Short mmCIF file of C-alpha atoms in Angstrom, two decimals:
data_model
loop_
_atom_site.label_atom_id
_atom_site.label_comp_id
_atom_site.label_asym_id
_atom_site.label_seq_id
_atom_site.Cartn_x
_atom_site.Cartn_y
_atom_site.Cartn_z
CA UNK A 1 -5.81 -2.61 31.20
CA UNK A 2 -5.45 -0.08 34.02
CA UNK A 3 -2.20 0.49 35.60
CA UNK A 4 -3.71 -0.58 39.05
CA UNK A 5 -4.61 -3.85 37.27
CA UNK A 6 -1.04 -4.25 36.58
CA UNK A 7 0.37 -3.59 39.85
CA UNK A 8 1.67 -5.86 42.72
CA UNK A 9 2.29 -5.20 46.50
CA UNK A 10 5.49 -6.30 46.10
CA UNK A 11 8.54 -6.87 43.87
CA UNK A 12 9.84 -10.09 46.14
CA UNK A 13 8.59 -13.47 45.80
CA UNK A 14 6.33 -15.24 48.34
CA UNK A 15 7.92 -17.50 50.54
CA UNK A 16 6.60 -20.18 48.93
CA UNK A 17 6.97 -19.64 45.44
CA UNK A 18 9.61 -21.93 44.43
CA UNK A 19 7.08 -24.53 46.02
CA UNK A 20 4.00 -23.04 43.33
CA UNK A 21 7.08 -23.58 40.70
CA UNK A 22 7.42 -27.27 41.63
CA UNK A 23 3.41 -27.26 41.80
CA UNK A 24 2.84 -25.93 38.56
CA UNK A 25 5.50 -27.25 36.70
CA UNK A 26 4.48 -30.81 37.78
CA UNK A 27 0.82 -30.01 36.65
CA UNK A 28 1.35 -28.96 33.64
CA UNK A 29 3.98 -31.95 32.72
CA UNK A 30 2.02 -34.92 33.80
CA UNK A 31 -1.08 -33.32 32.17
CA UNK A 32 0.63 -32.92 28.66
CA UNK A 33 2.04 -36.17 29.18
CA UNK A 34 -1.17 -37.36 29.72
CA UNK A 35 -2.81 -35.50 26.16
CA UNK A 36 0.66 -36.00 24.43
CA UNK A 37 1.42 -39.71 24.77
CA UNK A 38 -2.43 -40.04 22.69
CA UNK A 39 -0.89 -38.14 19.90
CA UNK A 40 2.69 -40.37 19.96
CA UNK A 41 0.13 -43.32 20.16
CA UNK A 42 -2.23 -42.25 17.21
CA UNK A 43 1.43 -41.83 15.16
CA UNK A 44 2.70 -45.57 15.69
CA UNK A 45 -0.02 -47.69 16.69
CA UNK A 46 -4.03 -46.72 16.49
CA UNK A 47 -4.13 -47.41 13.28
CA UNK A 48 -3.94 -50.97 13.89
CA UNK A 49 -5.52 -51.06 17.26
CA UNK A 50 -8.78 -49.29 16.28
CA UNK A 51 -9.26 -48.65 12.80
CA UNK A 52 -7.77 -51.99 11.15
CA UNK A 53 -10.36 -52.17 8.92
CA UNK A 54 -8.97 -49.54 6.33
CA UNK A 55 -5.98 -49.08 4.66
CA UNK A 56 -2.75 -47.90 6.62
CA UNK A 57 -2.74 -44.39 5.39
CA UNK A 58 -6.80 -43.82 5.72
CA UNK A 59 -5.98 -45.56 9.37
CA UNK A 60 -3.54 -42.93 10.25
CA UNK A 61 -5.59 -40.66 8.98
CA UNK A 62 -8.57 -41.16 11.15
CA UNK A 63 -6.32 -41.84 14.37
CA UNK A 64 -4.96 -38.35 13.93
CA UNK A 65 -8.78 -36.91 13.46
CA UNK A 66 -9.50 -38.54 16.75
CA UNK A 67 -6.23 -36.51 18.54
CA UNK A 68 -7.72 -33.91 16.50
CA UNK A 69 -11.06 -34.15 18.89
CA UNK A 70 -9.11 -33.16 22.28
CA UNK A 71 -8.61 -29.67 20.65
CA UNK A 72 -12.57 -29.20 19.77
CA UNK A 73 -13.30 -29.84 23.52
CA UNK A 74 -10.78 -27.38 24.83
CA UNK A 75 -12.24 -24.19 24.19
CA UNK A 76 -15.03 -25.49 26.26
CA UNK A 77 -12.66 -26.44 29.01
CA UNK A 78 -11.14 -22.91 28.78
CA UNK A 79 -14.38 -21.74 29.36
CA UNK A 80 -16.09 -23.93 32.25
CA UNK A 81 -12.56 -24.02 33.92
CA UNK A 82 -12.30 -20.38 33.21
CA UNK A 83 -15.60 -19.56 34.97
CA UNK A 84 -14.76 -21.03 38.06
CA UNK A 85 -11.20 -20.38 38.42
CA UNK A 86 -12.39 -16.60 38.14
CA UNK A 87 -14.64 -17.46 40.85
CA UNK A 88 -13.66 -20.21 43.00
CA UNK A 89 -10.56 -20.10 42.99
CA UNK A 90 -7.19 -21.04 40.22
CA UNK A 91 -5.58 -23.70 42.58
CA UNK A 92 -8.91 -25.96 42.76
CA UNK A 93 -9.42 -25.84 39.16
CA UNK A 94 -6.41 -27.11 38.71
CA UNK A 95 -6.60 -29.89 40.85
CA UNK A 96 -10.10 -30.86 39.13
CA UNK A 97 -8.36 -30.96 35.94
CA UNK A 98 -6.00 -33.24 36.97
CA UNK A 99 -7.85 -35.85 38.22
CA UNK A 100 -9.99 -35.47 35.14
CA UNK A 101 -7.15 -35.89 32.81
CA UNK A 102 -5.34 -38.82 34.56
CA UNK A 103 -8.82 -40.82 35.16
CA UNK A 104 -9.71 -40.32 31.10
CA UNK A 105 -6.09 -41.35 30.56
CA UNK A 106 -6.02 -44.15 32.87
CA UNK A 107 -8.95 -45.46 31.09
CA UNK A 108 -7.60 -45.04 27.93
CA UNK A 109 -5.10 -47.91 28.83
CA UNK A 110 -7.74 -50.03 30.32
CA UNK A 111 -9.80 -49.94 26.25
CA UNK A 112 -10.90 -52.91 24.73
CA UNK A 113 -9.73 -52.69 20.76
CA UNK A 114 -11.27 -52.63 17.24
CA UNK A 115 -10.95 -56.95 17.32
CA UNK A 116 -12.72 -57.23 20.68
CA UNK A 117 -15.67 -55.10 20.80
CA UNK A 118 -15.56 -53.90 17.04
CA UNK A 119 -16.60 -50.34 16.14
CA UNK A 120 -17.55 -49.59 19.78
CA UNK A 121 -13.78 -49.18 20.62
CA UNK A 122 -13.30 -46.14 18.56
CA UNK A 123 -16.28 -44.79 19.99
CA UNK A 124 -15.20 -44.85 23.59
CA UNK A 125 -11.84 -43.72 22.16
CA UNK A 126 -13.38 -40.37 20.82
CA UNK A 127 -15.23 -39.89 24.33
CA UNK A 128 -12.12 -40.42 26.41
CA UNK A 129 -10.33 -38.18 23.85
CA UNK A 130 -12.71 -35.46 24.22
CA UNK A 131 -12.70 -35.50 28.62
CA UNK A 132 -8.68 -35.10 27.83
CA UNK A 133 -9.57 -32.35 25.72
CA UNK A 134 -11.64 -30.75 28.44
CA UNK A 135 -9.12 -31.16 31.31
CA UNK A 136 -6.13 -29.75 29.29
CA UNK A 137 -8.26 -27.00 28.09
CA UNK A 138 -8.87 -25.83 31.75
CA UNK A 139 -5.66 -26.68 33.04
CA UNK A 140 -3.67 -24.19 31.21
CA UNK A 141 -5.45 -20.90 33.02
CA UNK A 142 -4.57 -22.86 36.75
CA UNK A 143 -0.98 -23.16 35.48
CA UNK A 144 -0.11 -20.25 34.30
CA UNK A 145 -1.52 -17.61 36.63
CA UNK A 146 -0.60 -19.81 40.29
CA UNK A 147 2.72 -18.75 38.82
CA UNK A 148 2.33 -15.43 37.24
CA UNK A 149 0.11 -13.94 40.10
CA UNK A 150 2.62 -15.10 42.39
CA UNK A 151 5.64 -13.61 40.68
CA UNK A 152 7.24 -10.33 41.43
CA UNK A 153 7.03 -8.25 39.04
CA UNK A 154 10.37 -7.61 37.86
CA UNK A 155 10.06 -11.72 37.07
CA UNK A 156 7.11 -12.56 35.58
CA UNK A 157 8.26 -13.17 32.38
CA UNK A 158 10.87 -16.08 33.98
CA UNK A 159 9.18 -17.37 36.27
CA UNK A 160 6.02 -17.35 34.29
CA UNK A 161 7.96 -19.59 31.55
CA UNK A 162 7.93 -22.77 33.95
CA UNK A 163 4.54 -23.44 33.32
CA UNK A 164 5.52 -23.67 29.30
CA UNK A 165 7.94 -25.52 30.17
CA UNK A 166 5.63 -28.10 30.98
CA UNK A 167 4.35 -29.28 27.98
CA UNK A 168 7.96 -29.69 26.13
CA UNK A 169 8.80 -31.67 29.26
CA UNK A 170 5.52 -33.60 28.51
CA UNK A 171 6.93 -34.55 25.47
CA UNK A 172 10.23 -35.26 26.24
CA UNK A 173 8.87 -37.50 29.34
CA UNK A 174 5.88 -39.24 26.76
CA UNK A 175 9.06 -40.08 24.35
CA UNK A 176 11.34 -41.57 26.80
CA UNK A 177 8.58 -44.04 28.13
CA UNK A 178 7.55 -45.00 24.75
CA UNK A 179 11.15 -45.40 23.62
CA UNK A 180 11.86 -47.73 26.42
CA UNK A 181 8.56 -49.74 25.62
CA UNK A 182 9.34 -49.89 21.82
CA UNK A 183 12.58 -51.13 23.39
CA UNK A 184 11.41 -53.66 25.66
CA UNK A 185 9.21 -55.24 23.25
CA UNK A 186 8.31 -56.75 19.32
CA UNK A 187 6.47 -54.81 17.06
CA UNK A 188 4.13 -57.04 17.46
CA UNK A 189 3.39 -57.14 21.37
CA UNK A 190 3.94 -53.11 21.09
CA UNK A 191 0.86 -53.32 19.25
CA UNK A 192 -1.13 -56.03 21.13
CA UNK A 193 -0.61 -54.41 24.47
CA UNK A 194 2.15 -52.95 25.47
CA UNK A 195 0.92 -49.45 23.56
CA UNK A 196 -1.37 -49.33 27.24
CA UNK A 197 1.34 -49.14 29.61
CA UNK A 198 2.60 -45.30 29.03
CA UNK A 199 -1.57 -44.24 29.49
CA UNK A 200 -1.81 -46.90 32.69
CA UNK A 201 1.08 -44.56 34.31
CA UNK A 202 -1.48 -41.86 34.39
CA UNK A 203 -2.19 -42.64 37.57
CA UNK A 204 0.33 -40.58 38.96
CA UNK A 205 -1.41 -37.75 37.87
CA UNK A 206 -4.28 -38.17 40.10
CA UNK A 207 -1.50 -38.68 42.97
CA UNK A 208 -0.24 -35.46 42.07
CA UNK A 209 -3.34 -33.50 42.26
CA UNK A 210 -4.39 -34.65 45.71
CA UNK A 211 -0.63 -33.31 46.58
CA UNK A 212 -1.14 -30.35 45.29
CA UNK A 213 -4.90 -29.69 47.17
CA UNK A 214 -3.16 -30.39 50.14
CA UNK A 215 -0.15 -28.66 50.30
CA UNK A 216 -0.30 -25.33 47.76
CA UNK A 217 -2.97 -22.25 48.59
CA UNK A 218 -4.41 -20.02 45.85
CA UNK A 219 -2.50 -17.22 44.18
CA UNK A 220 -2.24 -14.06 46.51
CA UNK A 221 -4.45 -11.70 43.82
CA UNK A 222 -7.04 -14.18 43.88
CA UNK A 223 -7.30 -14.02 47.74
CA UNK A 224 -6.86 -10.58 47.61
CA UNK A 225 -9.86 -10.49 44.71
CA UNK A 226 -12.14 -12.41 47.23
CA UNK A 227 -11.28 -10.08 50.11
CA UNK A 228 -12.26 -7.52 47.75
CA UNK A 229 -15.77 -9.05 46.87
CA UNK A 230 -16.51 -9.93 50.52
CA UNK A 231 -15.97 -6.14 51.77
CA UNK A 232 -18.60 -5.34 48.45
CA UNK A 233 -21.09 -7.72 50.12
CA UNK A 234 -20.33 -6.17 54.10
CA UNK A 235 -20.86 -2.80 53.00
CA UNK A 236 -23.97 -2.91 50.76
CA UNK A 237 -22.24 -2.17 48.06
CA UNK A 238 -24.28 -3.97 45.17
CA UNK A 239 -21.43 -5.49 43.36
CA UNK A 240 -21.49 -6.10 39.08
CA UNK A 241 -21.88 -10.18 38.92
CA UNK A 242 -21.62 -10.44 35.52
CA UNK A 243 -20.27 -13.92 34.49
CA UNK A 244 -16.27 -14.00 34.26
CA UNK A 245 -16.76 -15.53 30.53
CA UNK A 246 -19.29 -12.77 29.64
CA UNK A 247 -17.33 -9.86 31.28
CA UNK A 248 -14.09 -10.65 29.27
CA UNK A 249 -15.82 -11.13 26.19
CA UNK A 250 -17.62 -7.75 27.13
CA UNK A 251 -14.06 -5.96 28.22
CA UNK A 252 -11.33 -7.85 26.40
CA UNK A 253 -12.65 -9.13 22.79
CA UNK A 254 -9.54 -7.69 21.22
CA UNK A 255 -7.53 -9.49 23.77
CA UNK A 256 -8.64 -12.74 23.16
CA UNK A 257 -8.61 -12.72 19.45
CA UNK A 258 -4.84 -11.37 19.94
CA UNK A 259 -4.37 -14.22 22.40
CA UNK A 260 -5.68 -16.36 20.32
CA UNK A 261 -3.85 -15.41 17.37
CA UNK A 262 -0.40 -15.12 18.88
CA UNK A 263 -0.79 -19.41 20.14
CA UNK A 264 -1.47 -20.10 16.46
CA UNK A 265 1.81 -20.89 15.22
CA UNK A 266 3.38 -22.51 17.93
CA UNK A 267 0.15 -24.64 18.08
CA UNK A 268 0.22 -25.74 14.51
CA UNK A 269 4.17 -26.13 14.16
CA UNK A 270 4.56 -27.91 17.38
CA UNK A 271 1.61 -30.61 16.49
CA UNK A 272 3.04 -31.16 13.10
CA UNK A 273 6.94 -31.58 14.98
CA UNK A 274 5.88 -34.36 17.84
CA UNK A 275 3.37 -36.05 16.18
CA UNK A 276 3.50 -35.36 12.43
CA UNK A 277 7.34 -35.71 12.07
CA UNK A 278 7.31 -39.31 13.65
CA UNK A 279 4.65 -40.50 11.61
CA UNK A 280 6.26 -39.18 8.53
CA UNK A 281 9.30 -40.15 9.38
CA UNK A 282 8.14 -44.14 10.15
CA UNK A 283 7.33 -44.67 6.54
CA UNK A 284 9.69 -43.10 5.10
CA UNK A 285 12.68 -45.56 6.21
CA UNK A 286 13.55 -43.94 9.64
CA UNK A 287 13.34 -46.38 12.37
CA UNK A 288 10.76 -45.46 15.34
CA UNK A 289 13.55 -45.19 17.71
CA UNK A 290 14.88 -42.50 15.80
CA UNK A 291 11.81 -40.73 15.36
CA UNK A 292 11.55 -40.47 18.47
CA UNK A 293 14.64 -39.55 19.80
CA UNK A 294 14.56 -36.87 16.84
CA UNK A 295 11.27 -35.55 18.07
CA UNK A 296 12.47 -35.86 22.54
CA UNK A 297 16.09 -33.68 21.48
CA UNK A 298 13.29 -31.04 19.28
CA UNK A 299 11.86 -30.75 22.75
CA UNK A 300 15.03 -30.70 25.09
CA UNK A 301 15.96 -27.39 22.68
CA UNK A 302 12.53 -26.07 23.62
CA UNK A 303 12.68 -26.52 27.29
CA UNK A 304 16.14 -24.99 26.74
CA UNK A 305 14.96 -21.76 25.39
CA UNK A 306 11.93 -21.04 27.15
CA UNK A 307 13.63 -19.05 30.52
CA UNK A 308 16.46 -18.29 28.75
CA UNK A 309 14.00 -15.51 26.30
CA UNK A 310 11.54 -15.14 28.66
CA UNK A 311 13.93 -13.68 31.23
CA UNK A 312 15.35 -11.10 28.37
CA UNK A 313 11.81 -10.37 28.06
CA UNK A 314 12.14 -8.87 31.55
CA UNK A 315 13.99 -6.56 30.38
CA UNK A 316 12.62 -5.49 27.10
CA UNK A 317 9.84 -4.81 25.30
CA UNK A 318 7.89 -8.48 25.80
CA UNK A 319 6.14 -7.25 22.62
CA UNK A 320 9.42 -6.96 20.62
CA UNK A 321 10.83 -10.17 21.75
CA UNK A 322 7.56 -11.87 20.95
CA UNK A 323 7.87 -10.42 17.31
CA UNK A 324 10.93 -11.92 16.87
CA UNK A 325 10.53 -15.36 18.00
CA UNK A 326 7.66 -15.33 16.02
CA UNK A 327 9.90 -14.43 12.96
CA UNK A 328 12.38 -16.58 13.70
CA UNK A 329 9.64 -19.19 13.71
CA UNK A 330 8.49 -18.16 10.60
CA UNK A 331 11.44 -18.57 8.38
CA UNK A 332 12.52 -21.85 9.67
CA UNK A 333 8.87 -23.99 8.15
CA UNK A 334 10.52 -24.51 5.41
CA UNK A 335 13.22 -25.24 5.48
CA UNK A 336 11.69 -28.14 8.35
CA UNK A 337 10.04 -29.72 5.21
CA UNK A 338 12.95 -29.53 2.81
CA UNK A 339 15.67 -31.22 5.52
CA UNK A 340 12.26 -33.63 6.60
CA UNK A 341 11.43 -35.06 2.62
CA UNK A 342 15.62 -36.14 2.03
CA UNK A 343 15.25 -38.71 4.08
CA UNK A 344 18.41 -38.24 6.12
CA UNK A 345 19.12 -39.37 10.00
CA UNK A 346 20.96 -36.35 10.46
CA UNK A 347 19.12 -33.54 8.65
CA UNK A 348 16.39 -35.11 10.00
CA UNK A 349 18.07 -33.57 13.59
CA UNK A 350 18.46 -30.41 12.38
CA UNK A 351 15.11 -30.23 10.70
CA UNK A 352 13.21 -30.26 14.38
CA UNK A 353 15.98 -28.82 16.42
CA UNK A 354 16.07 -25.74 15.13
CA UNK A 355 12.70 -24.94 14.92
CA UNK A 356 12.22 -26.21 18.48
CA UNK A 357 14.48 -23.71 19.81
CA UNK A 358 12.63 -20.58 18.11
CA UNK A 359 9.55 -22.20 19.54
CA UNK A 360 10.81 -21.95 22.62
CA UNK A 361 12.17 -18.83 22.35
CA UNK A 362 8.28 -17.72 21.41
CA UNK A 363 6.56 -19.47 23.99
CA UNK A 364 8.70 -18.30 27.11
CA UNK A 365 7.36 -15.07 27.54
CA UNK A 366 3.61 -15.70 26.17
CA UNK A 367 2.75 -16.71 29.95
CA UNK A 368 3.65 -13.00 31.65
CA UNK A 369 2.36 -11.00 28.27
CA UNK A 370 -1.18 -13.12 28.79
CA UNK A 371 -0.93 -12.17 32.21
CA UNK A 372 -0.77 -9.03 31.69
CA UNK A 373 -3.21 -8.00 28.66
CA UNK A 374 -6.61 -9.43 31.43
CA UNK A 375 -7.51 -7.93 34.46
CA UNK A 376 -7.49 -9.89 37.56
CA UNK A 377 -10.84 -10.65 37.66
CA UNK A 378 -11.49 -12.18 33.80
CA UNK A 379 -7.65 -13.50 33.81
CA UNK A 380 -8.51 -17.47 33.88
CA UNK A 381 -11.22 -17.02 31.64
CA UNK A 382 -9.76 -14.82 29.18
CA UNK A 383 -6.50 -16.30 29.15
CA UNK A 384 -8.21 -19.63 28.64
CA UNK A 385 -10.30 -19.00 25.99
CA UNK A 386 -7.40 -16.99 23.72
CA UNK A 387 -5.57 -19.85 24.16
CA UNK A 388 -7.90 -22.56 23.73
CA UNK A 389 -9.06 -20.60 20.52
CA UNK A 390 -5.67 -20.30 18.71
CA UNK A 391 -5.03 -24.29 20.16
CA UNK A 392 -8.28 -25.87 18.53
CA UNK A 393 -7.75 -23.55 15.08
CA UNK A 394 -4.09 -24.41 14.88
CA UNK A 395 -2.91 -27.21 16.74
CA UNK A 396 -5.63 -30.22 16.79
CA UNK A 397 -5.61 -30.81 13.33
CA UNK A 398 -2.59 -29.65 11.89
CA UNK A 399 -1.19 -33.53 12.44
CA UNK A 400 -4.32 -34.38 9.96
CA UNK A 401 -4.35 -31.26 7.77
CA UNK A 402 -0.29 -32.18 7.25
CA UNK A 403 -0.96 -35.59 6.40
CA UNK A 404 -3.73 -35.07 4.19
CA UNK A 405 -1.59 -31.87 2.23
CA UNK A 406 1.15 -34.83 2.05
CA UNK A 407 -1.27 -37.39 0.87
CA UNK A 408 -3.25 -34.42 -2.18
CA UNK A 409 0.09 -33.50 -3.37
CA UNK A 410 2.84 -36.15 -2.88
CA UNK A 411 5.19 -33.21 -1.54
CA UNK A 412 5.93 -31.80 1.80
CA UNK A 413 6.17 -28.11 0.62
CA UNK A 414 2.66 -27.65 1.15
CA UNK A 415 3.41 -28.78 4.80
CA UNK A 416 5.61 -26.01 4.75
CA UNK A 417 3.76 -23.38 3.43
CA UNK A 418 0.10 -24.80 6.19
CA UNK A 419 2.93 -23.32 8.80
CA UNK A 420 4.02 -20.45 7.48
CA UNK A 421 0.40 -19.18 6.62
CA UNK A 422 0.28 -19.93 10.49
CA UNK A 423 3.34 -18.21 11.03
CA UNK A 424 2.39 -14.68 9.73
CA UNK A 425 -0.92 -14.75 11.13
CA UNK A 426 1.09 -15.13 14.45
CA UNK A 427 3.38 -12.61 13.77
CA UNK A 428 0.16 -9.79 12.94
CA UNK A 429 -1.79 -10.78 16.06
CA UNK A 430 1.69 -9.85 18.29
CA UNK A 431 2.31 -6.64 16.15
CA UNK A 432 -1.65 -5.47 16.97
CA UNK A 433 -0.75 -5.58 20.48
CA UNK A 434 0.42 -3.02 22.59
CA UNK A 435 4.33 -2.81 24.30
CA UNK A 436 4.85 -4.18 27.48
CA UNK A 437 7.91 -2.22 28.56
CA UNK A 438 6.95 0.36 30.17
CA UNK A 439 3.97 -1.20 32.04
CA UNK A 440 6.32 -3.65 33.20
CA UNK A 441 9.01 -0.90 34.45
CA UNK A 442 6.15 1.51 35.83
CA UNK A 443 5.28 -2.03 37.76
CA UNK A 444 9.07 -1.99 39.77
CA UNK A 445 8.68 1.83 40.33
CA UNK A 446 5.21 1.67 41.88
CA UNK A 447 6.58 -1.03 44.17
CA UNK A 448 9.93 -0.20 45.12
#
């Protein structure tokens, strides 16, 4: 992209940007929390909600294909949400996909089962699964750039990572409410109908969103991007309407197969770590409060990590630091499965800590390098579809793909290999890129 693409009017924040923070980091939590409590649910209990009629394993089987079905709608998502964020506006977007997500969720909760209304249940399961597939798909675009577009530019990279810290808090907020439910009640009720309680509290979601149409305004490039179009219109100038979707697959294919490619490991290693790890773990003679805790301390060194990297990457080549984490990431698959199959409390621990801090140390600075490989006016939708890409190759079914591997071959190295394949693609999609360094520095000169 052109250097005037890259460049802001200024190097301080807005007034109100620790208020877009707030916004955004809120968004993107209770939305996760919203798609991730369906995946903690589909480990523990769907089997025996909606697919009783099969055997345990085939049960948890199809309960992960239906988490799996969230990630086939996203793309979509990336791309509707992606259209009109480019064009209406990122902030409104973002609201709509909130009150999507917390409605579907809501009514998740509200689902009669397999023994009431028979094969109808899964059914409305898979549709409600695929509206939550749609909303997080267009939610990550309105995330991401209210905070990048509103960053300085000596920043980005920080203040970009609190809308990836969102989804680890997701999880660690999903864990704690099902941990105090699993808690409060027998295995028994947990299973009659106490599973609905963390998907009723999806109403605060929808709460949120009305906040945040009220009280937060669009991202200053945006409003400068309309300003921009409405002075095209004044003075006769016949503007190019090409679709946002169509223009950055026109201008940026390279971009979004890059974007796309550089999500895929953290999308297939994180899906196997939350969801895959407790259900594995369940079976195997680890209690589900452990699983869980296991799986919420995986996520607490992810949230850890995130600003911590993507504030170095600030300073240095985002490219290099990228590479990296994306190493680092690598190596550590497994060595996940090896610590995961001996059964142990404790290496259990170290098995998802570790790689959840070189997760987070990868996905800190993805927000500010996305940012800045799309011009403003194809950012949501490019952004959005890169990301929904690498999400519904690598992430959706890599729960399902683990178990099955598991199932086939009795062994969890094959587990571990499905994430390194993952892992190396990563790392080539990163290295095809170009360095961020110097766009970023030329970025504080121009503005100084």
């Amino acid at each position: 992209m052109s250097d005037s693409d890259l460049q802001l009017t200024s190097t301080s924040p807005p007034r109100n940007l620790r208020t877009v923070i707030i916004a955004a980091l809120g968004a993107s939590t209770l939305e996760w929390y919203d798609f991730y409590i369906y995946g903690t649910a589909a480990a523990l209990v769907f089997n025996k909600v909606f697919f009783p009629s099969v055997n345990p394993a085939l049960g948890t089987l199809a309960a992960f294909a239906t988490f799996g079905v969230g990630f086939l709608f996203r793309p979509l998502g990336g791309i509707i949400f992606g259209h009109f964020g480019d064009t209406v506006g990122r902030k409104k977007l973002l609201v709509i996909a909130m009150m999507i997500m917390g409605i579907a969720t809501f009514l998740i909760g509200l689902l009669p089962t397999y023994a009431t209304i028979g094969v109808l249940a899964p059914v409305l399961l898979v549709v409600l699964r695929a509206a939550q597939g749609l909303a997080v798909g267009g939610q990550y675009g309105g995330a991401m750039l209210l905070v990048t577009e509103n960053a300085p530019a000596n920043r980005r990279g920080y203040y970009g990572s609190f809308s990836h810290i969102g989804p680890s808090l997701a999880v660690i907020l999903s864990n704690v409410v099902f941990l105090i439910v699993v808690a409060a009640v027998s295995p028994e009720a947990l299973v009659d109908w106490a599973w609905r309680i963390p998907f009723l509290l999806s109403a605060v979601v929808v709460i949120a969103g009305i906040y945040m149409q009220l009280k937060i305004e669009d991202t200053a490039e945006f409003r400068e991007l309309q300003e921009r179009r409405a002075a095209e219109v004044v003075n006769s100038v016949e503007p190019k309407r090409r679709s946002p979707i169509i223009e950055a697959l026109r201008t940026h294919p390279k971009q979004i197969l890059q974007a796309g490619g550089m999500i895929l490991i953290i999308q297939v290693y994180y899906y196997v770590l939350i969801v895959f790890t407790i259900s594995y773990a369940t079976t195997h003679d680890i209690d589900r409060t452990t699983a869980l805790i296991a799986v919420l301390l995986s996520s607490v060194a992810t949230v850890a990590t995130i600003p911590i990297v993507a504030s170095m990457s600030d300073r240095r080549d985002r490219r290099g630091v990228l590479l990296w984490a994306a190493v680092a990431t690598t190596i550590t698959a497994i060595p996940y499965v090896l610590l995961l199959e001996t059964g142990s409390v404790v290496l259990l621990f170290v098995a998802v800590i570790v790689p959840g801090l070189t997760l987070g140390a990868l996905y800190g600075p993805m927000a500010a390098f996305y940012y800045e490989m799309f011009s403003a006016e194809v950012r949501y939708s490019g952004a959005s579809i890169g990301y929904q890409l690498g999400a519904v190759i690598g992430g959706g079914f890599s729960p399902l793909i683990a178990t099955s591997l598991l199932e086939a071959t009795g062994s969890l190295i094959p587990v571990g290999i499905f994430i390194t394949v993952a892992g190396l693609l990563s790392i080539w999609a990163i290295a095809s890129t170009t360095a961020r360094k110097a766009a970023a520095a030329e970025q504080v000169s121009t503005t100084t």
